[in-house]
XYZ file of C-alpha atoms in Angstrom:
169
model
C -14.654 -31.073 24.966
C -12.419 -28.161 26.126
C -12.999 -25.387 23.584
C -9.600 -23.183 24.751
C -7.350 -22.619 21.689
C -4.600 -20.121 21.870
C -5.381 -18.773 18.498
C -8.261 -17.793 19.812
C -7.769 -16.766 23.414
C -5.314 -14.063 24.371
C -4.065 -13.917 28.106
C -4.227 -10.021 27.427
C -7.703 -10.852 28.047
C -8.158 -10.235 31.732
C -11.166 -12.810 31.621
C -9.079 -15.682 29.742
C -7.319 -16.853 32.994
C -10.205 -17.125 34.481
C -12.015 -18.836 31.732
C -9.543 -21.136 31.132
C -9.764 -22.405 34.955
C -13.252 -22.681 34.442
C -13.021 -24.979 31.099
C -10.243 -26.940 33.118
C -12.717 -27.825 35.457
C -15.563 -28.782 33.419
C -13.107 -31.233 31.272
C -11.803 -32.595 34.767
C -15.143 -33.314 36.492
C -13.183 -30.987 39.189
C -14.760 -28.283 40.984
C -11.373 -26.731 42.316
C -9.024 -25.313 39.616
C -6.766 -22.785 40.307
C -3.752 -21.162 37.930
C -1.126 -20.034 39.620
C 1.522 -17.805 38.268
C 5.433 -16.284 39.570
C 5.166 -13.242 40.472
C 7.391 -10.834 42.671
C 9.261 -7.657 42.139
C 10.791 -5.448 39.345
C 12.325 -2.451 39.720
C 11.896 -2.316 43.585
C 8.216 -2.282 43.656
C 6.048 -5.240 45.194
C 3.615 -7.031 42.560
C 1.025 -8.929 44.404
C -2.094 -10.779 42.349
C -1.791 -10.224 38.790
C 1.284 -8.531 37.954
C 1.144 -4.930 35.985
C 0.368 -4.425 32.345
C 0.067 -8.545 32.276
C 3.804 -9.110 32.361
C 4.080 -12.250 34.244
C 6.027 -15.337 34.683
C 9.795 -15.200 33.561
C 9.976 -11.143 33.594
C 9.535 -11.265 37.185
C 11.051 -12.771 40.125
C 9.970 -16.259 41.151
C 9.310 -15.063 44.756
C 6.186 -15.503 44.785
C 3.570 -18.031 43.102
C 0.116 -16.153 42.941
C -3.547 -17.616 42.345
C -4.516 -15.731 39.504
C -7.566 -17.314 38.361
C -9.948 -19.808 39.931
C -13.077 -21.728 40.476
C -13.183 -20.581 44.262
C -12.978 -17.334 45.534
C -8.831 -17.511 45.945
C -7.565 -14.643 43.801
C -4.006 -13.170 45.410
C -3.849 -15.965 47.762
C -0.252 -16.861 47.948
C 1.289 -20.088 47.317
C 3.177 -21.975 50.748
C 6.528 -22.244 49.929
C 6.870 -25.744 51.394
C 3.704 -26.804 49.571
C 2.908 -28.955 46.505
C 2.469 -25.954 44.185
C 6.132 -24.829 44.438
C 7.356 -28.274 44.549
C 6.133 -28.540 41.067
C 6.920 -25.141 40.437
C 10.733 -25.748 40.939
C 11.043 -29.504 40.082
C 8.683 -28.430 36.305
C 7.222 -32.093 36.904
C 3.822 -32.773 36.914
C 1.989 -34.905 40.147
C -1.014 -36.838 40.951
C -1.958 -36.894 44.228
C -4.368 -39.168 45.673
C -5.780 -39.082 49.476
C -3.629 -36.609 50.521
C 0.195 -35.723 50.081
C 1.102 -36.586 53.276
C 1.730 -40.367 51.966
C 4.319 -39.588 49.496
C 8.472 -38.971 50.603
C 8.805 -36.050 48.648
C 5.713 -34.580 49.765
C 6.429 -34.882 53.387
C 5.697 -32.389 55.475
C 2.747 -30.868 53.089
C -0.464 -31.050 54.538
C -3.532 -33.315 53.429
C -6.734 -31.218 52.683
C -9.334 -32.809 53.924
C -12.133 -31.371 51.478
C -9.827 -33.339 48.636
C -9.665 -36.735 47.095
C -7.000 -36.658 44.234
C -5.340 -33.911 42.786
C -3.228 -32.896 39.843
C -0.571 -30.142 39.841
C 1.012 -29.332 36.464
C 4.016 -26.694 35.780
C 3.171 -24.304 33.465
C 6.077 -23.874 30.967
C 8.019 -21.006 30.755
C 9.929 -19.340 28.255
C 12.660 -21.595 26.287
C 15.638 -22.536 28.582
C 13.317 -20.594 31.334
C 11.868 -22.723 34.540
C 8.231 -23.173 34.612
C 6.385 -19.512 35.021
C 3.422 -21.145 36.945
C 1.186 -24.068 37.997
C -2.382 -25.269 37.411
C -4.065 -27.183 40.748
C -7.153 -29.530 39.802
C -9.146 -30.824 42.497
C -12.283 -33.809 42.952
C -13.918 -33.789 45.669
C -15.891 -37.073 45.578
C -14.952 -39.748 48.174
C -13.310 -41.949 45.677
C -12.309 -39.997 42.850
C -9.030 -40.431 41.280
C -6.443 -38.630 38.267
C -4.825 -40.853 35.894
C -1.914 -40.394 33.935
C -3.837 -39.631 30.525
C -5.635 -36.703 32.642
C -2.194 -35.254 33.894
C -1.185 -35.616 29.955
C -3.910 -33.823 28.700
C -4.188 -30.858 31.311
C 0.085 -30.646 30.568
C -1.381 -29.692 26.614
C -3.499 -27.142 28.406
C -0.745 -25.762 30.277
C 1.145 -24.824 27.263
C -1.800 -23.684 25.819
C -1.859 -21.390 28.557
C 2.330 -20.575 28.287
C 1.494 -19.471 24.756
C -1.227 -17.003 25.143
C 0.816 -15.846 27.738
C 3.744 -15.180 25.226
C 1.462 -13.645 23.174
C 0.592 -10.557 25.265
């Protein structure tokens, strides 16, 4: 069982991000989680990776979409703006992917990764009346390995989980 609670975890903890990616992953049976948040400029000067003083999401611009925690060695890669993570960014719905995007009509033109089987991508919530401030990517690896709707339900509960120790810093 997932032991993140936002009473208990603070995002002002730089190590909660990444612990929360990790926890994701054990639930999931997924060994590639990443949480990606907006990110972009404020007064003039360029953010990139983890914003400063841990403002993030809807007190920046949505520019850019930043890993800022994962299971792989990915911090401050940037987000494709044609690819599945802003799609669910700017739509704020949550997708299962299986075998690829490549198959789906609104995914057309993404690309299929061939070291994934099925994939989840869920918005993290932003503020009320506020687009989503992020996403969270989970990954399986194994030949035939699938998400079902109960999984994107329950890692859509984490994401807020996440949106709220994020409004608490």
């Amino acid at each position: 069982m997932c032991s993140m609670s936002a009473a208990a975890a603070s995002a002002a903890d730089p190590r909660f991000l990444s612990t929360a990616a990790f926890e994701i992953s054990a639930l999931f049976s997924a060994p590639i989680v990443s949480i990606m948040l907006r990110t972009g400029q404020e007064n003039g000067a360029s953010t990139h990776g983890m914003p400063p003083d841990g403002a993030v999401g809807d007190d920046y611009d949505d520019d850019a979409l930043d890993v800022v925690a994962a299971t792989r060695p990915w911090l401050g890669r940037r987000a494709q703006e044609d690819g599945v993570a802003w799609r669910v960014l700017r739509a704020g719905v949550a997708r299962i992917i299986l075998r690829g995007a490549g198959s789906e009509e609104d995914l057309i033109g993404v690309g299929a990764r061939s070291d994934v089987a099925a994939s989840m991508c869920v918005p993290i919530p932003g503020a009320e009346g506020q687009g989503a401030r992020g996403v969270i990517n989970v990954a399986r690896t194994e030949p035939y390995a699938v998400f079902v709707p109960r999984d994107l339900e329950i890692c859509a509960s984490l994401a807020a989980l996440v949106a709220e120790s994020l409004d608490a810093v």
